Short mmCIF file of C-alpha atoms in Angstrom, two decimals:
data_model
loop_
_atom_site.label_atom_id
_atom_site.label_comp_id
_atom_site.label_asym_id
_atom_site.label_seq_id
_atom_site.Cartn_x
_atom_site.Cartn_y
_atom_site.Cartn_z
CA MET A 6 22.22 11.34 -5.20
CA VAL A 7 22.23 7.63 -3.94
CA LYS A 8 20.67 4.78 -5.44
CA ILE A 9 18.40 1.56 -4.13
CA GLY A 10 17.70 -1.80 -4.92
CA VAL A 11 14.72 -4.02 -3.94
CA LEU A 12 15.51 -6.98 -4.51
CA ALA A 13 12.94 -8.15 -6.57
CA LEU A 14 13.56 -12.06 -7.19
CA GLN A 15 9.21 -12.42 -5.95
CA GLY A 16 7.32 -10.83 -3.44
CA ALA A 17 6.02 -6.93 -2.17
CA VAL A 18 8.23 -5.00 -4.23
CA ARG A 19 6.09 -2.28 -5.73
CA GLU A 20 5.29 -1.02 -2.57
CA HIS A 21 8.69 -0.73 -1.48
CA VAL A 22 9.45 1.49 -4.21
CA LYS A 23 6.90 4.15 -3.71
CA SER A 24 7.88 3.88 0.21
CA LEU A 25 11.74 4.49 -0.55
CA GLU A 26 10.84 7.66 -2.54
CA ALA A 27 12.48 10.42 -1.13
CA PRO A 28 14.51 13.69 -3.27
CA ASN A 29 18.26 12.50 -4.74
CA THR A 30 17.28 9.26 -4.70
CA GLU A 31 16.99 6.43 -7.58
CA VAL A 32 15.07 3.25 -6.73
CA VAL A 33 15.40 0.27 -9.03
CA ILE A 34 14.26 -3.56 -9.38
CA ILE A 35 16.95 -5.77 -8.80
CA LYS A 36 16.63 -9.45 -10.64
CA ARG A 37 19.94 -9.58 -11.82
CA VAL A 38 22.99 -9.73 -10.13
CA GLU A 39 24.83 -7.08 -12.20
CA GLN A 40 22.46 -4.52 -11.11
CA LEU A 41 23.62 -4.59 -7.61
CA ASP A 42 27.59 -3.29 -8.96
CA ASP A 43 26.35 0.34 -8.89
CA LEU A 44 23.42 0.43 -5.89
CA ASP A 45 24.60 2.27 -2.55
CA GLY A 46 21.39 0.71 -0.54
CA LEU A 47 19.22 -2.17 -0.91
CA VAL A 48 15.95 -3.23 0.20
CA PHE A 49 14.38 -6.97 0.70
CA PRO A 50 11.06 -7.47 0.77
CA GLY A 51 8.39 -9.06 2.37
CA GLY A 52 7.76 -12.61 0.53
CA GLU A 53 7.73 -16.36 1.58
CA SER A 54 11.23 -16.56 2.59
CA THR A 55 11.91 -20.27 1.92
CA THR A 56 11.12 -19.23 -2.10
CA MET A 57 13.30 -16.49 -1.47
CA ARG A 58 16.30 -17.95 -0.43
CA ARG A 59 15.97 -21.09 -3.55
CA LEU A 60 15.47 -18.97 -6.32
CA VAL A 61 18.71 -16.54 -4.10
CA ASN A 62 21.16 -19.81 -4.51
CA LYS A 63 19.12 -20.71 -7.71
CA TYR A 64 20.04 -16.47 -9.68
CA GLY A 65 23.79 -16.33 -7.50
CA PHE A 66 22.98 -13.83 -5.45
CA PHE A 67 24.44 -15.29 -2.21
CA GLN A 68 27.97 -14.82 -2.55
CA PRO A 69 26.66 -11.27 -3.96
CA LEU A 70 25.02 -10.34 -1.46
CA ARG A 71 27.24 -10.94 1.36
CA ASP A 72 29.75 -8.89 -0.50
CA PHE A 73 27.20 -6.17 -1.02
CA ALA A 74 26.94 -6.13 2.90
CA GLU A 75 30.03 -6.61 3.92
CA ALA A 76 31.54 -3.85 1.32
CA GLY A 77 29.27 -1.59 3.78
CA LYS A 78 26.28 -0.61 2.30
CA PRO A 79 23.06 -0.49 4.17
CA ILE A 80 20.30 -2.82 3.87
CA PHE A 81 17.27 -2.78 5.19
CA GLY A 82 15.10 -6.42 4.83
CA THR A 83 11.60 -6.23 6.27
CA CYS A 84 9.66 -9.63 7.26
CA ALA A 85 10.79 -12.77 5.37
CA GLY A 86 13.85 -9.98 4.33
CA LEU A 87 14.51 -10.17 7.72
CA ILE A 88 14.43 -13.99 7.81
CA LEU A 89 17.19 -13.70 5.26
CA MET A 90 19.74 -11.30 7.22
CA ALA A 91 19.53 -13.71 10.08
CA GLU A 92 22.62 -15.98 11.68
CA LYS A 93 20.20 -18.00 12.89
CA ILE A 94 16.83 -19.61 12.59
CA GLU A 95 15.37 -21.21 15.49
CA GLY A 96 13.67 -25.12 14.28
CA SER A 97 15.98 -28.05 13.10
CA ASP A 98 19.16 -26.87 11.88
CA GLU A 99 19.51 -23.49 13.78
CA GLU A 100 21.51 -21.84 10.57
CA GLY A 101 20.28 -18.53 8.81
CA HIS A 102 20.92 -17.84 5.21
CA LEU A 103 22.88 -14.38 4.62
CA GLN A 104 23.95 -14.35 8.06
CA LEU A 105 24.52 -10.73 8.09
CA MET A 106 22.90 -9.51 11.32
CA ASP A 107 24.02 -10.88 14.77
CA MET A 108 20.57 -12.45 15.72
CA LYS A 109 18.37 -15.38 16.02
CA VAL A 110 15.28 -15.49 14.14
CA GLU A 111 11.93 -17.49 15.36
CA ARG A 112 9.40 -17.45 11.20
CA ASN A 113 5.73 -17.99 12.14
CA ALA A 114 6.24 -16.58 15.57
CA PHE A 115 2.58 -15.12 15.60
CA GLY A 116 1.28 -17.84 14.17
CA ARG A 117 -0.90 -17.93 11.74
CA GLN A 118 -2.26 -15.95 9.44
CA ARG A 119 -5.58 -15.70 10.79
CA GLU A 120 -3.44 -14.83 13.95
CA SER A 121 -2.01 -11.77 11.95
CA PHE A 122 -2.67 -8.60 12.74
CA GLU A 123 -1.74 -4.05 11.92
CA THR A 124 -0.56 -2.18 15.58
CA THR A 125 1.11 1.07 15.86
CA LEU A 126 5.15 1.24 17.41
CA VAL A 127 7.05 3.01 18.59
CA ILE A 128 10.09 3.09 16.76
CA ASP A 129 13.22 4.24 18.13
CA GLN A 130 15.85 6.86 16.52
CA VAL A 131 11.87 6.99 13.68
CA ALA A 132 9.08 7.86 15.67
CA ASP A 133 6.90 6.51 18.57
CA ASP A 134 3.66 5.84 16.11
CA VAL A 135 4.60 3.73 13.36
CA GLU A 136 1.95 2.07 12.26
CA ALA A 137 2.59 -2.19 11.15
CA VAL A 138 1.62 -4.86 9.76
CA PHE A 139 2.65 -8.07 10.94
CA ILE A 140 1.55 -10.89 8.28
CA ARG A 141 2.69 -14.36 9.50
CA ALA A 142 5.73 -12.23 10.78
CA PRO A 143 9.23 -13.33 12.25
CA LEU A 144 10.78 -12.15 15.94
CA ILE A 145 13.81 -11.95 16.99
CA SER A 146 14.35 -14.17 19.74
CA GLU A 147 17.40 -13.55 20.92
CA ALA A 148 20.09 -10.13 19.70
CA GLY A 149 23.99 -10.26 19.66
CA GLU A 150 25.78 -7.42 21.71
CA ALA A 151 26.56 -5.50 18.31
CA VAL A 152 21.72 -5.31 17.58
CA ASP A 153 20.94 -1.73 18.69
CA ILE A 154 17.06 -3.20 19.42
CA LEU A 155 14.82 -0.15 17.26
CA ALA A 156 11.73 -1.79 18.71
CA GLU A 157 9.43 -4.54 20.91
CA TYR A 158 5.87 -5.63 20.32
CA GLU A 159 4.68 -7.29 24.00
CA GLY A 160 8.42 -7.46 24.90
CA GLU A 161 9.30 -8.94 21.91
CA ILE A 162 12.39 -7.19 19.51
CA VAL A 163 10.32 -6.76 16.25
CA ALA A 164 13.17 -4.01 14.73
CA ALA A 165 16.63 -3.78 15.26
CA LYS A 166 19.28 -2.07 13.20
CA GLN A 167 23.22 -3.56 13.10
CA ASN A 168 25.84 -0.28 12.25
CA HIS A 169 24.57 -0.35 8.09
CA LEU A 170 22.04 -2.84 8.43
CA LEU A 171 18.17 -3.00 9.41
CA ALA A 172 15.63 -5.12 9.56
CA CYS A 173 11.85 -5.21 11.33
CA SER A 174 9.27 -7.98 11.23
CA PHE A 175 6.35 -6.07 10.09
CA HIS A 176 5.43 -4.46 6.89
CA PRO A 177 5.98 -0.89 6.66
CA GLU A 178 5.56 -0.97 3.08
CA LEU A 179 1.68 -1.92 3.37
CA THR A 180 1.06 1.77 4.86
CA ASP A 181 1.40 5.05 3.99
CA ASP A 182 3.20 5.79 6.78
CA ALA A 183 6.95 5.68 4.67
CA ARG A 184 9.07 7.55 8.49
CA LEU A 185 11.42 3.57 9.13
CA HIS A 186 11.73 3.81 4.60
CA GLN A 187 12.66 6.69 5.01
CA PHE A 188 15.06 7.18 7.77
CA PHE A 189 17.01 4.03 5.65
CA VAL A 190 17.30 6.14 2.86
CA LYS A 191 18.91 8.56 5.56
CA MET A 192 21.06 5.46 6.74
CA VAL A 193 22.58 5.27 2.75
CA LYS A 194 23.11 8.45 2.24
CA GLU A 195 25.06 9.01 5.42
CA ALA A 196 26.77 5.08 4.80
CA LYS A 197 27.20 6.90 1.03
CA GLU A 198 29.39 9.90 2.25
CA THR A 199 31.47 8.33 4.11
CA ARG A 200 32.35 5.39 2.65
CA PRO A 201 35.83 5.83 0.61
CA ALA A 202 35.73 5.30 -3.34
CA PRO A 203 36.53 2.74 -4.70
CA GLU A 204 39.12 2.12 -6.32
CA THR A 205 38.61 2.29 -9.96
CA ALA A 206 36.61 5.99 -9.51
CA ARG A 207 40.35 7.71 -7.86
CA PRO A 208 41.21 10.03 -10.55
CA VAL A 209 44.43 8.97 -11.85
CA MET B 5 -3.76 -2.88 20.18
CA ALA B 6 -3.56 -5.49 17.68
CA ASP B 7 -6.34 -5.74 15.02
CA ARG B 8 -6.47 -9.00 13.35
CA GLY B 9 -8.84 -9.56 10.51
CA THR B 10 -8.29 -5.91 9.00
CA ASP B 11 -7.71 -5.59 4.86
CA ARG B 12 -4.28 -4.33 5.47
CA VAL B 13 -3.84 -7.46 7.31
CA LYS B 14 -5.99 -9.80 4.26
CA ARG B 15 -4.76 -8.47 1.25
CA GLY B 16 -1.19 -8.16 2.73
CA MET B 17 -0.78 -11.67 2.58
CA ALA B 18 -2.01 -11.40 -1.11
CA GLU B 19 0.47 -9.39 -1.41
CA MET B 20 3.19 -11.19 -0.43
CA GLN B 21 3.02 -13.62 -2.88
CA LYS B 22 2.81 -11.59 -5.78
CA GLY B 23 4.92 -12.84 -8.55
CA GLY B 24 5.33 -16.47 -7.23
CA VAL B 25 3.55 -19.83 -7.73
CA ILE B 26 -0.04 -21.59 -5.65
CA MET B 27 0.58 -25.60 -6.56
CA ASP B 28 -2.25 -27.45 -5.76
CA VAL B 29 -1.06 -30.81 -3.47
CA ILE B 30 -3.47 -34.12 -2.25
CA ASN B 31 -0.69 -34.58 0.41
CA ALA B 32 2.28 -34.45 2.96
CA GLU B 33 4.59 -35.52 -0.07
CA GLN B 34 3.20 -33.58 -2.46
CA ALA B 35 3.23 -29.70 -0.26
CA LYS B 36 6.67 -30.76 -0.10
CA ILE B 37 7.42 -30.98 -3.29
CA ALA B 38 5.65 -27.75 -4.14
CA GLU B 39 7.33 -26.12 -1.34
CA GLU B 40 11.28 -27.30 -2.41
CA ALA B 41 10.67 -26.39 -6.07
CA GLY B 42 10.00 -22.63 -4.75
CA ALA B 43 6.83 -22.01 -4.64
CA VAL B 44 4.66 -19.44 -2.13
CA ALA B 45 1.79 -21.92 -0.72
CA VAL B 46 0.14 -24.81 -1.85
CA MET B 47 -3.65 -25.79 -2.11
CA ALA B 48 -4.52 -28.26 0.43
CA LEU B 49 -6.37 -30.77 -1.90
CA GLU B 50 -8.46 -34.35 -1.58
CA ARG B 51 -8.37 -33.89 -5.51
CA VAL B 52 -6.95 -32.38 -8.22
CA PRO B 53 -9.35 -30.73 -10.62
CA SER B 54 -8.45 -33.00 -13.53
CA ASP B 55 -9.42 -35.82 -11.43
CA ILE B 56 -12.44 -33.98 -9.89
CA ARG B 57 -13.67 -33.05 -13.97
CA ALA B 58 -12.86 -37.21 -13.74
CA ALA B 59 -14.24 -38.10 -10.86
CA GLY B 60 -18.17 -36.24 -11.59
CA GLY B 61 -20.63 -35.86 -8.72
CA VAL B 62 -20.10 -33.36 -6.11
CA ALA B 63 -16.42 -31.63 -5.03
CA ARG B 64 -17.12 -30.63 -1.85
CA MET B 65 -13.99 -29.12 0.92
CA ALA B 66 -11.40 -31.81 1.76
CA ASP B 67 -11.08 -33.96 4.35
CA PRO B 68 -9.87 -31.98 7.27
CA THR B 69 -6.92 -35.07 7.91
CA ILE B 70 -5.46 -33.73 4.93
CA VAL B 71 -5.53 -29.82 5.18
CA GLU B 72 -3.97 -30.92 8.76
CA GLU B 73 -1.40 -32.80 7.38
CA VAL B 74 -0.23 -30.32 5.11
CA MET B 75 0.42 -27.88 6.98
CA ALA B 76 2.00 -29.93 9.21
CA ALA B 77 4.79 -30.49 6.72
CA VAL B 78 5.88 -27.47 4.99
CA SER B 79 6.20 -23.70 6.06
CA ILE B 80 4.85 -21.59 2.99
CA PRO B 81 1.02 -20.73 4.08
CA VAL B 82 -1.57 -23.37 3.44
CA MET B 83 -5.04 -22.80 0.85
CA ALA B 84 -8.35 -24.54 0.99
CA LYS B 85 -11.31 -24.52 -1.38
CA ALA B 86 -14.86 -24.06 0.36
CA ARG B 87 -18.22 -24.63 -1.72
CA ILE B 88 -20.01 -21.45 -2.98
CA GLY B 89 -22.01 -19.86 -0.58
CA HIS B 90 -20.66 -22.98 1.93
CA ILE B 91 -20.88 -20.64 5.23
CA VAL B 92 -19.78 -23.65 7.70
CA GLU B 93 -16.98 -25.51 4.92
CA ALA B 94 -15.37 -21.59 5.32
CA ARG B 95 -15.45 -21.40 9.24
CA VAL B 96 -14.41 -25.12 8.85
CA LEU B 97 -11.49 -24.66 7.23
CA GLU B 98 -10.78 -20.99 8.86
CA ALA B 99 -11.21 -23.15 12.46
CA LEU B 100 -8.29 -25.78 11.94
CA GLY B 101 -6.15 -22.68 10.97
CA ALA B 102 -5.40 -22.68 6.59
CA ASP B 103 -4.11 -18.93 5.76
CA TYR B 104 -6.52 -18.58 3.10
CA ILE B 105 -10.20 -20.20 1.56
CA ASP B 106 -10.65 -20.25 -1.93
CA GLU B 107 -14.93 -20.03 -2.39
CA SER B 108 -13.90 -22.31 -5.85
CA GLU B 109 -16.33 -23.05 -8.93
CA VAL B 110 -14.15 -26.56 -8.92
CA LEU B 111 -15.83 -27.17 -6.15
CA THR B 112 -19.50 -28.03 -6.39
CA PRO B 113 -21.53 -24.67 -6.08
CA ALA B 114 -23.78 -24.61 -1.76
CA ASP B 115 -26.16 -22.16 -3.32
CA GLU B 116 -26.17 -20.97 -7.04
CA VAL B 117 -27.54 -17.09 -5.85
CA TYR B 118 -25.77 -16.01 -3.00
CA HIS B 119 -21.24 -16.26 -2.41
CA LEU B 120 -20.04 -15.87 1.23
CA ASP B 121 -20.30 -13.01 3.13
CA LYS B 122 -15.91 -12.97 2.86
CA SER B 123 -16.28 -9.71 5.20
CA GLY B 124 -16.94 -11.51 8.14
CA PHE B 125 -14.29 -13.63 8.71
CA THR B 126 -10.05 -13.33 9.78
CA VAL B 127 -9.05 -15.10 7.52
CA PRO B 128 -8.46 -13.38 3.65
CA PHE B 129 -10.73 -15.25 0.90
CA VAL B 130 -9.51 -14.89 -2.73
CA CYS B 131 -11.86 -15.76 -5.59
CA GLY B 132 -12.51 -16.87 -9.30
CA ALA B 133 -13.33 -13.87 -12.21
CA ARG B 134 -14.30 -13.54 -15.82
CA ASP B 135 -14.39 -9.87 -15.61
CA LEU B 136 -14.43 -7.02 -13.81
CA GLY B 137 -17.90 -6.83 -12.34
CA GLU B 138 -17.90 -10.00 -11.55
CA ALA B 139 -13.73 -9.27 -9.62
CA MET B 140 -15.17 -6.16 -8.14
CA ARG B 141 -18.34 -7.81 -6.90
CA ARG B 142 -15.87 -10.84 -5.34
CA VAL B 143 -13.89 -7.36 -3.45
CA GLY B 144 -16.94 -5.60 -2.62
CA GLU B 145 -18.59 -8.86 -0.52
CA GLY B 146 -14.39 -9.36 0.68
CA ALA B 147 -12.87 -11.25 -1.13
CA SER B 148 -8.75 -9.69 -0.22
CA MET B 149 -7.62 -11.48 -3.99
CA LEU B 150 -7.96 -12.71 -7.40
CA ARG B 151 -7.61 -15.34 -9.61
CA THR B 152 -8.78 -15.31 -13.52
CA LYS B 153 -11.10 -18.62 -13.66
CA GLY B 154 -10.00 -19.93 -16.22
CA GLU B 155 -11.03 -23.34 -17.41
CA PRO B 156 -10.20 -25.55 -14.38
CA GLY B 157 -8.65 -28.84 -14.55
CA THR B 158 -8.57 -28.75 -18.92
CA GLY B 159 -4.37 -28.17 -18.72
CA ASN B 160 -6.11 -25.50 -21.59
CA ILE B 161 -4.75 -22.25 -21.41
CA VAL B 162 -7.36 -20.32 -23.27
CA GLU B 163 -9.60 -19.58 -21.01
CA ALA B 164 -7.54 -17.99 -18.71
CA VAL B 165 -6.11 -15.79 -20.70
CA ARG B 166 -9.43 -14.70 -22.03
CA HIS B 167 -10.69 -13.67 -18.47
CA MET B 168 -6.95 -12.11 -17.40
CA ARG B 169 -7.14 -9.55 -21.22
CA MET B 170 -10.71 -9.16 -19.99
CA ILE B 171 -10.27 -7.98 -16.82
CA GLN B 172 -7.25 -5.94 -17.79
CA SER B 173 -9.01 -3.83 -20.36
CA GLN B 174 -11.75 -3.09 -18.61
CA VAL B 175 -9.63 -2.08 -15.97
CA LYS B 176 -7.66 0.73 -18.38
CA ARG B 177 -11.53 1.62 -19.32
CA VAL B 178 -12.28 2.80 -16.10
CA ILE B 179 -9.22 4.05 -14.97
CA GLY B 180 -9.35 5.96 -18.53
CA MET B 181 -13.21 7.39 -17.61
CA SER B 182 -14.25 10.74 -16.85
CA ARG B 183 -16.49 10.28 -13.89
CA ASP B 184 -19.56 11.39 -15.25
CA GLU B 185 -19.16 7.51 -17.14
CA LEU B 186 -18.65 5.94 -13.40
CA MET B 187 -21.49 5.15 -12.63
CA THR B 188 -23.15 3.89 -15.81
CA GLU B 189 -19.90 1.72 -16.16
CA ALA B 190 -21.27 0.32 -13.35
CA LYS B 191 -24.22 -0.31 -14.00
CA ASN B 192 -22.92 -1.91 -17.13
CA LEU B 193 -20.16 -3.58 -14.95
CA GLY B 194 -22.49 -4.90 -11.96
CA ALA B 195 -19.57 -3.64 -9.88
CA PRO B 196 -20.03 -0.99 -6.55
CA TYR B 197 -19.58 2.22 -8.17
CA GLU B 198 -17.00 2.71 -4.71
CA LEU B 199 -14.63 0.10 -5.48
CA LEU B 200 -14.54 1.85 -9.62
CA LEU B 201 -13.90 5.48 -7.54
CA GLN B 202 -10.91 3.08 -6.01
CA ILE B 203 -9.67 1.43 -9.56
CA GLN B 204 -9.56 5.02 -10.84
CA GLU B 205 -8.26 6.50 -7.95
CA HIS B 206 -4.69 3.40 -7.46
CA LYS B 207 -4.60 3.31 -11.33
CA GLY B 208 -5.32 -0.66 -10.84
CA LEU B 209 -7.30 -3.01 -8.85
CA PRO B 210 -7.51 -1.93 -4.77
CA VAL B 211 -6.33 -6.15 -4.65
CA VAL B 212 -3.73 -8.46 -6.38
CA ASN B 213 -5.20 -10.74 -9.35
CA PHE B 214 -3.49 -13.95 -10.27
CA ALA B 215 -4.01 -16.33 -13.11
CA ALA B 216 -5.53 -19.34 -12.85
CA GLY B 217 -7.34 -22.68 -14.32
CA GLY B 218 -5.73 -24.32 -17.49
CA ILE B 219 -2.11 -23.11 -16.60
CA ALA B 220 0.53 -26.22 -18.48
CA THR B 221 3.54 -25.63 -18.61
CA PRO B 222 6.31 -22.68 -17.99
CA SER B 223 5.46 -20.59 -21.53
CA ASP B 224 1.95 -20.25 -20.13
CA ALA B 225 3.09 -19.60 -16.48
CA ALA B 226 4.66 -17.39 -18.38
CA LEU B 227 2.34 -16.04 -20.80
CA MET B 228 0.01 -14.81 -17.77
CA MET B 229 2.70 -13.35 -16.01
CA GLN B 230 3.30 -10.97 -19.06
CA LEU B 231 -0.60 -10.00 -19.60
CA GLY B 232 -0.31 -8.95 -16.29
CA ALA B 233 -0.94 -11.73 -13.53
CA ASP B 234 0.42 -10.75 -10.36
CA GLY B 235 1.06 -14.81 -9.82
CA VAL B 236 -0.45 -17.51 -11.07
CA PHE B 237 -2.19 -21.00 -9.21
CA VAL B 238 -1.15 -24.00 -11.12
CA GLY B 239 -3.57 -26.94 -9.77
CA SER B 240 -3.21 -29.83 -12.31
CA GLY B 241 -0.63 -28.67 -14.31
CA ILE B 242 2.25 -30.45 -12.12
CA PHE B 243 1.06 -33.41 -10.31
CA LYS B 244 -0.43 -34.35 -13.38
CA SER B 245 2.88 -33.73 -15.83
CA ASN B 246 4.93 -37.54 -15.36
CA GLN B 247 8.64 -35.30 -13.68
CA PRO B 248 6.92 -33.09 -11.08
CA GLU B 249 9.96 -32.56 -9.49
CA LYS B 250 11.26 -30.46 -12.50
CA PHE B 251 7.92 -29.14 -14.15
CA ALA B 252 7.44 -27.64 -10.15
CA ARG B 253 11.34 -26.04 -10.30
CA ALA B 254 10.59 -24.78 -14.11
CA ILE B 255 7.29 -23.59 -13.80
CA VAL B 256 8.90 -21.31 -10.58
CA GLU B 257 10.91 -19.97 -12.74
CA ALA B 258 10.00 -19.08 -15.88
CA THR B 259 7.57 -17.19 -13.31
CA THR B 260 9.80 -15.37 -11.55
CA HIS B 261 11.46 -14.25 -15.17
CA TYR B 262 8.45 -14.29 -17.50
CA ASP B 263 10.61 -11.48 -20.21
CA ASP B 264 13.50 -14.16 -20.16
CA TYR B 265 12.55 -16.27 -23.00
CA GLU B 266 16.26 -17.95 -23.47
CA LEU B 267 15.67 -19.41 -19.66
CA ILE B 268 12.31 -20.54 -20.24
CA GLY B 269 12.92 -22.61 -23.19
CA ARG B 270 16.12 -23.97 -20.93
CA VAL B 271 13.92 -24.47 -18.29
CA SER B 272 11.38 -26.13 -20.53
CA LYS B 273 13.39 -28.48 -21.78
CA ASP B 274 13.81 -32.67 -19.90
CA ILE B 275 10.99 -32.11 -17.46
CA GLY B 276 9.20 -34.78 -19.25
CA GLU B 277 5.60 -34.34 -20.61
CA ALA B 278 3.10 -31.80 -19.80
CA MET B 279 -0.64 -33.31 -18.58
CA LYS B 280 -3.36 -34.63 -21.39
CA GLY B 281 -4.52 -31.41 -22.25
CA LEU B 282 -8.68 -31.05 -23.35
CA GLU B 283 -10.34 -28.49 -25.53
CA ILE B 284 -12.89 -27.05 -24.19
CA SER B 285 -15.39 -26.75 -27.51
CA THR B 286 -15.48 -30.42 -25.98
CA LEU B 287 -16.89 -29.11 -22.44
CA ALA B 288 -20.67 -30.09 -21.88
CA PRO B 289 -22.06 -27.08 -20.53
CA GLY B 290 -22.85 -28.26 -17.28
CA ASP B 291 -19.06 -28.95 -16.93
CA ARG B 292 -18.39 -26.10 -17.84
CA MET B 293 -16.51 -24.94 -13.77
CA GLN B 294 -16.27 -21.68 -15.18
CA ASP B 295 -20.02 -20.85 -15.38
CA ARG B 296 -20.30 -21.88 -11.52
CA GLY B 297 -21.18 -18.22 -9.86
CA TRP B 298 -21.84 -15.09 -11.31
#
């Protein structure tokens, strides 16, 4: 049994909950820091990254989220969630938010809403025909050596994985195609099996 | 192969705004304050609704300079209002690059019979509604997002509450109906039958529904969320209060944590005075913006 949370400060939360449904998987909505404790994996949903970052700070999620990743627990970020995870962001000061993945992202890289689109992508390790909805989407402009590139769209990186961290520029949660989410659920299950049990959980 | 302006792309944009606050702004400075406070989008206007009310005359689409100024100032999405049925204002806003268009009763309608055919646009639309019939007619025309009409520019929440309760109760009724009752319900509501079928199938509205029209305090915003709103629009409420920065932040927090009363109490302290409100019954029939459109 694994427990996966969806960070619910703002954005499309319910859609992720639906896409994560799987056997032996409990999905919960996370609004408070204390709720992170018993999770095995976490999803950062799409939404407005500026808004989410402010709420992350406001409610003291910043360090606990970094600790969560540090503990080897899987995180999956979509769109705004990908921006939160990046080491660097193109633009004025370049400083990323949580700085979990060794990559640089460009916000609103495809333009404004009228340029938003949907397409079908080849995603390495997942499938060759995954439906993807891009909304004012970011892209990964640079990826470090530790980062595996999972998908590209017209030569630009739109999905990547770094060990237990997964991120994509598009919104798999807006489609009925749950294969990328199920790939993440598998990552969570595998991570739980290999992660050493916490000190307190050991029998005396 | 990329498809632009599909339903998923247009409705999805509104999905990303859920749980958030969309704020009316009239210049770059206000837009930055809104973004800083955590707004998920801003609505670029020449005047906020309460000033439109005070000014009288014909209210039109904002000067494109203002829309461009706001788009240049913030990285969050920028919405703008077009008059009901004004095809050209809407196309101009789309050409300017507005991220969402509000076909809005706050402006003086350009057409008293027909709303825009919104399905033909690449840019998504939000429209106001007082009940499920009106809401589904707008979705039928291609709206990708709904909001209550409320009574804009009054700082009085009563009409937004009425409209949200009405729509929620009608949605529940439709979900509970048997198939043979649906066509009669469609006739009575004046709603497309196919959309009522969708409501039954998905156990809810096919698009996001925000609250708008009279939200003046953090508690008002939280109230609308409790009544089932997916998020809130705040028009005059923020920049007509006397401490807009604090007020904007408090409304964002109350919207996120709409069922945490201690928090709402805390954020409602020392934020200055809310905008002055208007009693709806004192409005002349012609001043009721919610009666514009059908």
